[in-house]
PDB file of C-alpha atoms in Angstrom:
ATOM      1  CA  MET A  20      -2.223 -14.611  31.148  1.00 64.00           C
ATOM      2  CA  ASP A  21      -5.257 -12.811  29.723  1.00 71.00           C
ATOM      3  CA  LYS A  22      -7.029 -15.224  27.351  1.00 71.00           C
ATOM      4  CA  ASP A  23      -8.826 -12.290  25.719  1.00 77.00           C
ATOM      5  CA  TYR A  24      -5.573 -10.560  24.741  1.00 86.00           C
ATOM      6  CA  SER A  25      -6.210  -9.698  21.102  1.00 85.00           C
ATOM      7  CA  ARG A  26      -2.660  -9.098  19.852  1.00 90.00           C
ATOM      8  CA  ASP A  27      -0.721 -11.924  18.176  1.00 90.00           C
ATOM      9  CA  LEU A  28       2.933 -11.640  19.157  1.00 93.00           C
ATOM     10  CA  ILE A  29       3.833 -15.137  17.900  1.00 92.00           C
ATOM     11  CA  GLY A  30       2.645 -15.407  14.310  1.00 90.00           C
ATOM     12  CA  TYR A  31       4.169 -18.283  12.381  1.00 95.00           C
ATOM     13  CA  GLY A  32       7.017 -18.610  14.856  1.00 93.00           C
ATOM     14  CA  ALA A  33      10.304 -20.281  13.932  1.00 93.00           C
ATOM     15  CA  ASN A  34       8.843 -22.299  11.076  1.00 92.00           C
ATOM     16  CA  PRO A  35       6.807 -20.183   8.641  1.00 94.00           C
ATOM     17  CA  PRO A  36       4.994 -22.054   5.884  1.00 95.00           C
ATOM     18  CA  ASN A  37       6.395 -22.363   2.390  1.00 97.00           C
ATOM     19  CA  PRO A  38       4.154 -20.112   0.308  1.00 98.00           C
ATOM     20  CA  ASN A  39       4.905 -22.148  -2.836  1.00 97.00           C
ATOM     21  CA  TRP A  40       5.038 -19.053  -4.998  1.00 99.00           C
ATOM     22  CA  PRO A  41       4.337 -19.577  -8.710  1.00 98.00           C
ATOM     23  CA  GLY A  42       7.252 -21.034 -10.649  1.00 96.00           C
ATOM     24  CA  GLY A  43       9.056 -21.924  -7.447  1.00 97.00           C
ATOM     25  CA  ALA A  44       9.997 -18.281  -6.861  1.00 98.00           C
ATOM     26  CA  ARG A  45      12.239 -17.510  -3.904  1.00 98.00           C
ATOM     27  CA  ILE A  46      10.584 -14.146  -3.317  1.00 99.00           C
ATOM     28  CA  ALA A  47       7.355 -12.362  -4.224  1.00 99.00           C
ATOM     29  CA  VAL A  48       7.943  -8.651  -4.849  1.00 99.00           C
ATOM     30  CA  SER A  49       4.985  -6.272  -4.620  1.00 99.00           C
ATOM     31  CA  PHE A  50       5.416  -2.642  -5.691  1.00 99.00           C
ATOM     32  CA  VAL A  51       2.713  -0.360  -4.287  1.00 99.00           C
ATOM     33  CA  LEU A  52       2.039   3.137  -5.620  1.00 99.00           C
ATOM     34  CA  ASN A  53      -0.005   5.328  -3.290  1.00 98.00           C
ATOM     35  CA  TYR A  54      -2.259   7.753  -5.169  1.00 98.00           C
ATOM     36  CA  GLU A  55      -3.405  10.282  -2.555  1.00 96.00           C
ATOM     37  CA  GLU A  56      -3.139  13.690  -4.185  1.00 95.00           C
ATOM     38  CA  GLY A  57      -6.528  15.384  -4.081  1.00 93.00           C
ATOM     39  CA  GLY A  58      -7.826  13.405  -1.107  1.00 91.00           C
ATOM     40  CA  GLU A  59      -5.655  14.940   1.617  1.00 89.00           C
ATOM     41  CA  ARG A  60      -6.727  17.539   4.180  1.00 85.00           C
ATOM     42  CA  CYS A  61      -7.588  20.850   2.554  1.00 87.00           C
ATOM     43  CA  LEU A  62     -10.119  23.589   3.187  1.00 91.00           C
ATOM     44  CA  LEU A  63     -11.375  23.016  -0.354  1.00 90.00           C
ATOM     45  CA  HIS A  64     -12.277  19.458   0.713  1.00 91.00           C
ATOM     46  CA  GLY A  65     -14.342  20.626   3.666  1.00 88.00           C
ATOM     47  CA  ASP A  66     -11.603  20.255   6.277  1.00 80.00           C
ATOM     48  CA  ASP A  67     -10.850  22.822   8.975  1.00 84.00           C
ATOM     49  CA  GLU A  68      -7.079  22.713   8.512  1.00 85.00           C
ATOM     50  CA  SER A  69      -4.411  22.140   5.880  1.00 87.00           C
ATOM     51  CA  GLU A  70      -2.361  19.002   5.230  1.00 84.00           C
ATOM     52  CA  ALA A  71       1.078  18.635   6.808  1.00 81.00           C
ATOM     53  CA  PHE A  72       2.020  14.948   6.368  1.00 82.00           C
ATOM     54  CA  LEU A  73       4.492  13.390   3.897  1.00 80.00           C
ATOM     55  CA  SER A  74       5.627  16.371   1.892  1.00 81.00           C
ATOM     56  CA  GLU A  75       8.929  18.097   1.148  1.00 78.00           C
ATOM     57  CA  ILE A  76       8.516  20.047   4.406  1.00 76.00           C
ATOM     58  CA  PRO A  77       8.934  17.415   7.165  1.00 80.00           C
ATOM     59  CA  ALA A  78       8.401  19.917   9.987  1.00 80.00           C
ATOM     60  CA  ALA A  79       5.223  21.412   8.516  1.00 82.00           C
ATOM     61  CA  GLN A  80       2.255  21.879  10.827  1.00 88.00           C
ATOM     62  CA  PRO A  81      -1.439  22.003   9.891  1.00 84.00           C
ATOM     63  CA  ILE A  82      -2.788  25.532   9.546  1.00 84.00           C
ATOM     64  CA  LYS A  83      -6.191  25.967  11.156  1.00 92.00           C
ATOM     65  CA  GLY A  84      -8.766  27.664   8.980  1.00 91.00           C
ATOM     66  CA  GLU A  85      -6.362  28.459   6.158  1.00 90.00           C
ATOM     67  CA  ARG A  86      -4.979  26.836   3.036  1.00 93.00           C
ATOM     68  CA  HIS A  87      -1.283  25.911   2.875  1.00 85.00           C
ATOM     69  CA  ILE A  88      -0.535  26.754  -0.742  1.00 90.00           C
ATOM     70  CA  SER A  89       2.997  25.322  -0.694  1.00 91.00           C
ATOM     71  CA  ILE A  90       1.843  21.940   0.632  1.00 89.00           C
ATOM     72  CA  GLU A  91      -0.988  21.874  -1.883  1.00 92.00           C
ATOM     73  CA  SER A  92       1.512  22.533  -4.664  1.00 92.00           C
ATOM     74  CA  ILE A  93       3.817  19.747  -3.469  1.00 94.00           C
ATOM     75  CA  TYR A  94       0.893  17.323  -3.608  1.00 93.00           C
ATOM     76  CA  GLU A  95      -0.112  18.587  -7.033  1.00 96.00           C
ATOM     77  CA  TYR A  96       3.325  17.647  -8.357  1.00 97.00           C
ATOM     78  CA  GLY A  97       2.385  14.039  -7.672  1.00 97.00           C
ATOM     79  CA  SER A  98      -0.813  14.109  -9.718  1.00 97.00           C
ATOM     80  CA  ARG A  99       0.478  16.391 -12.482  1.00 98.00           C
ATOM     81  CA  ALA A 100       3.954  14.975 -13.133  1.00 98.00           C
ATOM     82  CA  GLY A 101       5.138  12.343 -10.682  1.00 98.00           C
ATOM     83  CA  VAL A 102       2.470   9.739 -11.346  1.00 98.00           C
ATOM     84  CA  TRP A 103       3.111   9.730 -15.086  1.00 99.00           C
ATOM     85  CA  ARG A 104       6.859   9.358 -14.564  1.00 99.00           C
ATOM     86  CA  VAL A 105       6.283   6.340 -12.313  1.00 99.00           C
ATOM     87  CA  LEU A 106       3.753   4.707 -14.644  1.00 99.00           C
ATOM     88  CA  LYS A 107       6.103   5.169 -17.595  1.00 99.00           C
ATOM     89  CA  LEU A 108       8.952   3.496 -15.702  1.00 99.00           C
ATOM     90  CA  PHE A 109       6.908   0.449 -14.718  1.00 99.00           C
ATOM     91  CA  ASP A 110       5.552   0.178 -18.241  1.00 98.00           C
ATOM     92  CA  GLU A 111       9.105   0.126 -19.601  1.00 98.00           C
ATOM     93  CA  TYR A 112      10.079  -2.658 -17.192  1.00 98.00           C
ATOM     94  CA  GLU A 113       6.785  -4.530 -17.641  1.00 98.00           C
ATOM     95  CA  ILE A 114       6.245  -4.749 -13.890  1.00 98.00           C
ATOM     96  CA  PRO A 115       2.700  -4.659 -12.480  1.00 98.00           C
ATOM     97  CA  LEU A 116       1.741  -2.310  -9.672  1.00 99.00           C
ATOM     98  CA  THR A 117      -0.838  -2.340  -6.955  1.00 99.00           C
ATOM     99  CA  VAL A 118      -2.178   1.196  -6.613  1.00 99.00           C
ATOM    100  CA  PHE A 119      -3.451   2.202  -3.187  1.00 98.00           C
ATOM    101  CA  ALA A 120      -5.973   4.687  -4.575  1.00 98.00           C
ATOM    102  CA  VAL A 121      -7.761   7.251  -2.433  1.00 97.00           C
ATOM    103  CA  ALA A 122     -11.243   7.476  -3.931  1.00 97.00           C
ATOM    104  CA  MET A 123     -11.610  11.254  -3.654  1.00 96.00           C
ATOM    105  CA  ALA A 124      -8.218  11.628  -5.344  1.00 97.00           C
ATOM    106  CA  ILE A 125      -9.036   9.520  -8.400  1.00 97.00           C
ATOM    107  CA  GLU A 126     -12.495  11.088  -8.534  1.00 97.00           C
ATOM    108  CA  ARG A 127     -10.688  14.366  -9.199  1.00 96.00           C
ATOM    109  CA  HIS A 128      -8.424  12.723 -11.808  1.00 97.00           C
ATOM    110  CA  PRO A 129     -10.281   9.752 -13.338  1.00 97.00           C
ATOM    111  CA  GLU A 130      -8.019   9.663 -16.391  1.00 97.00           C
ATOM    112  CA  VAL A 131      -5.065   8.517 -14.312  1.00 97.00           C
ATOM    113  CA  ALA A 132      -7.056   5.679 -12.712  1.00 97.00           C
ATOM    114  CA  GLN A 133      -8.235   4.536 -16.120  1.00 96.00           C
ATOM    115  CA  ALA A 134      -4.648   4.621 -17.407  1.00 97.00           C
ATOM    116  CA  MET A 135      -3.601   2.467 -14.469  1.00 98.00           C
ATOM    117  CA  THR A 136      -6.225  -0.178 -15.108  1.00 97.00           C
ATOM    118  CA  GLN A 137      -5.581  -0.188 -18.845  1.00 97.00           C
ATOM    119  CA  ALA A 138      -1.920  -0.895 -18.075  1.00 98.00           C
ATOM    120  CA  GLY A 139      -2.930  -3.926 -15.996  1.00 97.00           C
ATOM    121  CA  HIS A 140      -2.256  -2.416 -12.593  1.00 99.00           C
ATOM    122  CA  GLU A 141      -4.483  -3.273  -9.634  1.00 99.00           C
ATOM    123  CA  ILE A 142      -6.601  -0.590  -7.971  1.00 98.00           C
ATOM    124  CA  CYS A 143      -6.782  -1.304  -4.237  1.00 98.00           C
ATOM    125  CA  SER A 144      -8.929   0.982  -2.115  1.00 97.00           C
ATOM    126  CA  HIS A 145      -6.963   3.395   0.063  1.00 97.00           C
ATOM    127  CA  GLY A 146     -10.168   4.741   1.586  1.00 95.00           C
ATOM    128  CA  TYR A 147     -12.375   7.614   0.559  1.00 96.00           C
ATOM    129  CA  ARG A 148     -10.108  10.256   2.123  1.00 93.00           C
ATOM    130  CA  TRP A 149      -6.406  10.352   2.952  1.00 88.00           C
ATOM    131  CA  ILE A 150      -6.972  11.329   6.576  1.00 85.00           C
ATOM    132  CA  ASP A 151      -6.605   9.856  10.053  1.00 87.00           C
ATOM    133  CA  TYR A 152      -9.545   7.582  10.912  1.00 88.00           C
ATOM    134  CA  GLN A 153      -8.510   6.993  14.536  1.00 92.00           C
ATOM    135  CA  TYR A 154     -11.339   9.017  16.062  1.00 91.00           C
ATOM    136  CA  MET A 155     -13.956   8.820  13.324  1.00 89.00           C
ATOM    137  CA  ASP A 156     -17.399   7.549  14.237  1.00 93.00           C
ATOM    138  CA  GLU A 157     -17.972   3.958  13.069  1.00 95.00           C
ATOM    139  CA  SER A 158     -21.027   4.810  10.983  1.00 95.00           C
ATOM    140  CA  GLN A 159     -19.210   7.629   9.207  1.00 94.00           C
ATOM    141  CA  GLU A 160     -16.215   5.395   8.523  1.00 94.00           C
ATOM    142  CA  ARG A 161     -18.580   2.770   7.091  1.00 96.00           C
ATOM    143  CA  ASP A 162     -20.107   5.425   4.841  1.00 96.00           C
ATOM    144  CA  HIS A 163     -16.629   6.425   3.660  1.00 96.00           C
ATOM    145  CA  MET A 164     -15.817   2.793   2.897  1.00 95.00           C
ATOM    146  CA  MET A 165     -18.948   2.264   0.825  1.00 97.00           C
ATOM    147  CA  LYS A 166     -18.407   5.554  -1.003  1.00 97.00           C
ATOM    148  CA  ALA A 167     -14.811   4.557  -1.817  1.00 97.00           C
ATOM    149  CA  ILE A 168     -15.901   1.221  -3.253  1.00 98.00           C
ATOM    150  CA  GLU A 169     -18.586   2.835  -5.398  1.00 98.00           C
ATOM    151  CA  ILE A 170     -16.308   5.566  -6.779  1.00 98.00           C
ATOM    152  CA  ILE A 171     -13.608   3.083  -7.774  1.00 98.00           C
ATOM    153  CA  LYS A 172     -16.222   0.859  -9.388  1.00 97.00           C
ATOM    154  CA  GLN A 173     -17.686   3.776 -11.353  1.00 97.00           C
ATOM    155  CA  ILE A 174     -14.296   4.943 -12.628  1.00 97.00           C
ATOM    156  CA  THR A 175     -12.590   1.618 -13.346  1.00 97.00           C
ATOM    157  CA  GLY A 176     -15.552  -0.666 -13.984  1.00 96.00           C
ATOM    158  CA  GLU A 177     -14.585  -3.036 -11.157  1.00 96.00           C
ATOM    159  CA  ARG A 178     -14.894  -2.957  -7.395  1.00 97.00           C
ATOM    160  CA  PRO A 179     -11.613  -3.068  -5.432  1.00 98.00           C
ATOM    161  CA  LEU A 180     -10.602  -6.442  -4.016  1.00 98.00           C
ATOM    162  CA  GLY A 181      -8.038  -5.089  -1.564  1.00 98.00           C
ATOM    163  CA  TRP A 182      -8.204  -2.530   1.232  1.00 97.00           C
ATOM    164  CA  TYR A 183      -5.623  -0.288   2.910  1.00 97.00           C
ATOM    165  CA  THR A 184      -6.610   2.700   5.028  1.00 94.00           C
ATOM    166  CA  GLY A 185      -3.171   3.513   6.400  1.00 91.00           C
ATOM    167  CA  ARG A 186      -4.133   5.658   9.366  1.00 92.00           C
ATOM    168  CA  THR A 187      -6.728   3.226  10.666  1.00 90.00           C
ATOM    169  CA  GLY A 188      -9.234   3.512  13.466  1.00 91.00           C
ATOM    170  CA  PRO A 189     -10.305   0.868  15.981  1.00 92.00           C
ATOM    171  CA  ASN A 190     -13.242  -0.140  13.752  1.00 93.00           C
ATOM    172  CA  THR A 191     -11.447  -0.360  10.404  1.00 94.00           C
ATOM    173  CA  ARG A 192     -10.635  -4.061  10.277  1.00 92.00           C
ATOM    174  CA  LYS A 193     -14.098  -5.024  11.490  1.00 94.00           C
ATOM    175  CA  LEU A 194     -15.705  -2.876   8.799  1.00 95.00           C
ATOM    176  CA  VAL A 195     -13.511  -4.449   6.109  1.00 94.00           C
ATOM    177  CA  ALA A 196     -14.533  -7.932   7.226  1.00 93.00           C
ATOM    178  CA  GLU A 197     -18.221  -7.045   7.514  1.00 94.00           C
ATOM    179  CA  GLU A 198     -18.277  -5.548   4.018  1.00 93.00           C
ATOM    180  CA  GLY A 199     -17.368  -9.016   2.801  1.00 91.00           C
ATOM    181  CA  GLY A 200     -16.114  -8.296  -0.699  1.00 95.00           C
ATOM    182  CA  PHE A 201     -12.385  -7.919  -0.121  1.00 97.00           C
ATOM    183  CA  LEU A 202      -9.915 -10.694  -0.879  1.00 98.00           C
ATOM    184  CA  TYR A 203      -7.346  -9.088   1.387  1.00 98.00           C
ATOM    185  CA  ASP A 204      -6.607  -6.350   3.893  1.00 97.00           C
ATOM    186  CA  SER A 205      -3.159  -4.694   3.982  1.00 98.00           C
ATOM    187  CA  ASP A 206      -3.521  -2.617   7.156  1.00 96.00           C
ATOM    188  CA  ALA A 207      -0.711  -4.471   8.939  1.00 97.00           C
ATOM    189  CA  TYR A 208       3.083  -4.417   9.106  1.00 97.00           C
ATOM    190  CA  ASP A 209       3.704  -7.523  11.203  1.00 96.00           C
ATOM    191  CA  ASP A 210       5.010 -10.282   8.932  1.00 98.00           C
ATOM    192  CA  ASP A 211       6.869 -11.217   5.754  1.00 98.00           C
ATOM    193  CA  LEU A 212       4.043 -13.509   4.636  1.00 98.00           C
ATOM    194  CA  PRO A 213       0.261 -13.265   4.333  1.00 98.00           C
ATOM    195  CA  TYR A 214      -1.809 -14.782   7.115  1.00 97.00           C
ATOM    196  CA  TRP A 215      -5.427 -15.425   8.041  1.00 97.00           C
ATOM    197  CA  HIS A 216      -7.174 -13.453  10.744  1.00 93.00           C
ATOM    198  CA  THR A 217     -10.726 -13.714  12.049  1.00 91.00           C
ATOM    199  CA  GLU A 218     -12.637 -10.477  12.515  1.00 87.00           C
ATOM    200  CA  ALA A 219     -16.380 -10.112  13.098  1.00 81.00           C
ATOM    201  CA  ASP A 220     -16.579 -13.929  12.828  1.00 86.00           C
ATOM    202  CA  GLN A 221     -15.248 -13.701   9.274  1.00 89.00           C
ATOM    203  CA  PRO A 222     -11.888 -15.046   8.039  1.00 94.00           C
ATOM    204  CA  GLN A 223      -9.904 -12.230   6.440  1.00 95.00           C
ATOM    205  CA  LEU A 224      -6.622 -12.593   4.591  1.00 97.00           C
ATOM    206  CA  VAL A 225      -4.033 -10.055   5.711  1.00 98.00           C
ATOM    207  CA  ILE A 226      -1.187  -9.155   3.342  1.00 99.00           C
ATOM    208  CA  PRO A 227       1.165  -7.033   5.462  1.00 98.00           C
ATOM    209  CA  TYR A 228       2.472  -3.780   4.013  1.00 98.00           C
ATOM    210  CA  THR A 229       5.640  -1.851   4.918  1.00 97.00           C
ATOM    211  CA  LEU A 230       6.613   1.527   6.313  1.00 96.00           C
ATOM    212  CA  ASP A 231      10.353   0.889   6.225  1.00 96.00           C
ATOM    213  CA  VAL A 232      10.839  -0.167   2.594  1.00 98.00           C
ATOM    214  CA  ASN A 233       8.947   2.935   1.659  1.00 97.00           C
ATOM    215  CA  ASP A 234       9.775   6.255   0.010  1.00 97.00           C
ATOM    216  CA  MET A 235       7.794   7.991   2.765  1.00 94.00           C
ATOM    217  CA  ARG A 236      11.079   7.988   4.674  1.00 94.00           C
ATOM    218  CA  PHE A 237      12.280  10.733   2.342  1.00 93.00           C
ATOM    219  CA  ALA A 238       9.733  12.903   4.174  1.00 90.00           C
ATOM    220  CA  THR A 239      10.262  11.810   7.776  1.00 88.00           C
ATOM    221  CA  VAL A 240      12.845  12.477  10.462  1.00 83.00           C
ATOM    222  CA  GLN A 241      15.719   9.947  10.378  1.00 80.00           C
ATOM    223  CA  GLY A 242      14.646   8.869   6.929  1.00 88.00           C
ATOM    224  CA  PHE A 243      16.407   8.664   3.590  1.00 92.00           C
ATOM    225  CA  ASN A 244      18.471  11.722   2.710  1.00 91.00           C
ATOM    226  CA  SER A 245      19.403  10.586  -0.779  1.00 94.00           C
ATOM    227  CA  GLY A 246      18.401   8.219  -3.530  1.00 94.00           C
ATOM    228  CA  GLU A 247      21.542   6.210  -2.793  1.00 96.00           C
ATOM    229  CA  GLN A 248      20.297   5.474   0.727  1.00 97.00           C
ATOM    230  CA  PHE A 249      16.917   4.405  -0.634  1.00 97.00           C
ATOM    231  CA  TYR A 250      18.508   2.128  -3.231  1.00 98.00           C
ATOM    232  CA  GLN A 251      20.830   0.525  -0.680  1.00 98.00           C
ATOM    233  CA  TYR A 252      17.964  -0.169   1.715  1.00 98.00           C
ATOM    234  CA  LEU A 253      15.887  -1.710  -1.075  1.00 98.00           C
ATOM    235  CA  LYS A 254      18.845  -3.841  -2.182  1.00 99.00           C
ATOM    236  CA  ASP A 255      19.699  -5.005   1.334  1.00 99.00           C
ATOM    237  CA  THR A 256      16.091  -5.981   1.981  1.00 99.00           C
ATOM    238  CA  PHE A 257      15.842  -7.834  -1.314  1.00 99.00           C
ATOM    239  CA  ASP A 258      19.176  -9.619  -0.815  1.00 99.00           C
ATOM    240  CA  THR A 259      18.236 -10.802   2.673  1.00 99.00           C
ATOM    241  CA  LEU A 260      14.831 -12.119   1.645  1.00 99.00           C
ATOM    242  CA  TYR A 261      16.179 -13.642  -1.567  1.00 99.00           C
ATOM    243  CA  ALA A 262      18.821 -15.552   0.406  1.00 98.00           C
ATOM    244  CA  GLU A 263      16.217 -16.737   2.923  1.00 98.00           C
ATOM    245  CA  GLY A 264      14.051 -17.766   0.002  1.00 97.00           C
ATOM    246  CA  GLU A 265      16.333 -20.677  -0.817  1.00 96.00           C
ATOM    247  CA  THR A 266      14.654 -22.576   2.012  1.00 96.00           C
ATOM    248  CA  ALA A 267      11.895 -20.239   3.262  1.00 96.00           C
ATOM    249  CA  PRO A 268      10.437 -17.956   0.554  1.00 97.00           C
ATOM    250  CA  LYS A 269       9.007 -14.640   1.688  1.00 98.00           C
ATOM    251  CA  MET A 270       7.315 -11.509   0.340  1.00 98.00           C
ATOM    252  CA  MET A 271       8.785  -8.020  -0.144  1.00 99.00           C
ATOM    253  CA  SER A 272       6.568  -4.953  -0.316  1.00 99.00           C
ATOM    254  CA  ILE A 273       7.840  -1.587  -1.578  1.00 99.00           C
ATOM    255  CA  GLY A 274       5.786   1.532  -0.857  1.00 98.00           C
ATOM    256  CA  LEU A 275       5.917   4.469  -3.292  1.00 99.00           C
ATOM    257  CA  HIS A 276       4.197   7.867  -3.501  1.00 98.00           C
ATOM    258  CA  CYS A 277       3.677   9.906  -6.666  1.00 98.00           C
ATOM    259  CA  ARG A 278       4.798  13.195  -5.093  1.00 96.00           C
ATOM    260  CA  LEU A 279       7.915  11.614  -3.527  1.00 97.00           C
ATOM    261  CA  ILE A 280       9.441   8.929  -5.763  1.00 98.00           C
ATOM    262  CA  GLY A 281       8.080  10.786  -8.799  1.00 97.00           C
ATOM    263  CA  ARG A 282      10.770  13.454  -8.404  1.00 97.00           C
ATOM    264  CA  PRO A 283      13.582  13.019 -10.966  1.00 97.00           C
ATOM    265  CA  GLY A 284      16.360  12.717  -8.402  1.00 96.00           C
ATOM    266  CA  ARG A 285      14.561   9.932  -6.546  1.00 97.00           C
ATOM    267  CA  ILE A 286      13.159   7.859  -9.368  1.00 98.00           C
ATOM    268  CA  ALA A 287      16.706   7.276 -10.605  1.00 98.00           C
ATOM    269  CA  SER A 288      17.346   5.172  -7.491  1.00 98.00           C
ATOM    270  CA  LEU A 289      14.179   3.172  -8.098  1.00 98.00           C
ATOM    271  CA  LYS A 290      15.268   2.501 -11.674  1.00 98.00           C
ATOM    272  CA  ARG A 291      18.600   1.182 -10.388  1.00 98.00           C
ATOM    273  CA  PHE A 292      16.734  -1.188  -8.099  1.00 99.00           C
ATOM    274  CA  LEU A 293      14.508  -2.443 -10.911  1.00 99.00           C
ATOM    275  CA  ASP A 294      17.634  -3.155 -12.935  1.00 99.00           C
ATOM    276  CA  TYR A 295      19.060  -5.071  -9.982  1.00 99.00           C
ATOM    277  CA  VAL A 296      15.934  -7.161  -9.436  1.00 99.00           C
ATOM    278  CA  LYS A 297      15.734  -8.019 -13.124  1.00 98.00           C
ATOM    279  CA  GLN A 298      19.191  -9.613 -12.877  1.00 98.00           C
ATOM    280  CA  HIS A 299      17.813 -12.348 -10.607  1.00 98.00           C
ATOM    281  CA  ASP A 300      15.931 -15.522 -11.463  1.00 98.00           C
ATOM    282  CA  ASP A 301      13.107 -16.981  -9.395  1.00 98.00           C
ATOM    283  CA  VAL A 302      11.498 -13.641  -8.580  1.00 99.00           C
ATOM    284  CA  TRP A 303       7.726 -13.253  -8.778  1.00 99.00           C
ATOM    285  CA  LEU A 304       6.876  -9.632  -9.619  1.00 99.00           C
ATOM    286  CA  CYS A 305       3.205  -9.422  -8.804  1.00 99.00           C
ATOM    287  CA  ARG A 306       0.240  -7.385  -7.657  1.00 99.00           C
ATOM    288  CA  ARG A 307      -1.181  -7.861  -4.206  1.00 99.00           C
ATOM    289  CA  VAL A 308      -4.390  -9.276  -5.609  1.00 99.00           C
ATOM    290  CA  ASP A 309      -2.269 -11.974  -7.286  1.00 99.00           C
ATOM    291  CA  ILE A 310      -0.732 -12.833  -3.911  1.00 99.00           C
ATOM    292  CA  ALA A 311      -4.218 -12.928  -2.388  1.00 99.00           C
ATOM    293  CA  ARG A 312      -5.589 -15.266  -5.038  1.00 99.00           C
ATOM    294  CA  HIS A 313      -2.558 -17.521  -4.688  1.00 99.00           C
ATOM    295  CA  TRP A 314      -2.992 -17.674  -0.921  1.00 98.00           C
ATOM    296  CA  HIS A 315      -6.720 -18.317  -1.119  1.00 98.00           C
ATOM    297  CA  GLU A 316      -6.066 -21.212  -3.512  1.00 98.00           C
ATOM    298  CA  HIS A 317      -2.977 -22.784  -1.963  1.00 97.00           C
ATOM    299  CA  HIS A 318      -3.350 -21.818   1.705  1.00 97.00           C
ATOM    300  CA  PRO A 319      -7.108 -21.601   2.317  1.00 96.00           C
ATOM    301  CA  TYR A 320      -8.437 -20.644   5.697  1.00 94.00           C
ATOM    302  CA  THR A 321      -8.812 -23.323   8.350  1.00 90.00           C
ATOM    303  CA  SER A 322      -9.768 -22.561  11.927  1.00 79.00           C
ATOM    304  CA  ASN A 323      -6.586 -24.108  13.358  1.00 66.00           C
ATOM    305  CA  GLN A 324      -4.157 -22.136  11.177  1.00 60.00           C
ATOM    306  CA  GLU A 325      -5.116 -18.581  12.084  1.00 54.00           C
ATOM    307  CA  LYS A 326      -2.115 -16.405  12.879  1.00 48.00           C
TER     308      LYS A 326
END
């Protein structure tokens, strides 16, 4: 076997560690709101084509050299109406959010970022732009990272402690580690628990995210066709992890988008799920930075525990 094989297909194996969540919780539940509207591809942002990803038009294609006014308008619903509906709901239920914030997006709407921080939500960096970084030059990606950190710091008063690009490139994780100021990186989907990873000779905590327990599937082929399907998938995921949590507590991430879950017909299903979760004891409703701090304190990095 190749000793230099860089993928980890084993992880914690059959016996994952007990995370010892606060209060003896059986499950840690992390709600993530992606704020991307205003940072997507658009000729007004200097791009050579329009956006086509994660909208109400699943089969949309980028338009070279032209604006796609309908797609732009769908995104604008998220920043004009959807985000406020979501923030109001989580305020009513007193549940904290982690916001994956695209820096260019909140730069165009600083009031919403300030409202998020004032409500106690965490601002995690979702990059400078909401674009694909797969083929971006390393130096340019580094510049984007530093710009994102600075913009968030200027608007909220604090630098971000978490990072999530989404559409990463081959240099992303190395750049996160080299920057050195992040408590965690969420550009992974490979586990139900956080784990330590070494990159650029630096230990980096990884808190895996999710693309299945995610409202993005309202906008993808073979995704959710109704709020009822979304609710049932959330409930089934929660029930499974909650049952496992009697002996092996885990973490559940839920991904949300302002322009998707913020629609009236979809947010009703999210409200039903919040009601359901609130009926259970031993649930830790937390931000990702809270999970990171807990893991740093109770499961600090050691060279023989890397997964």
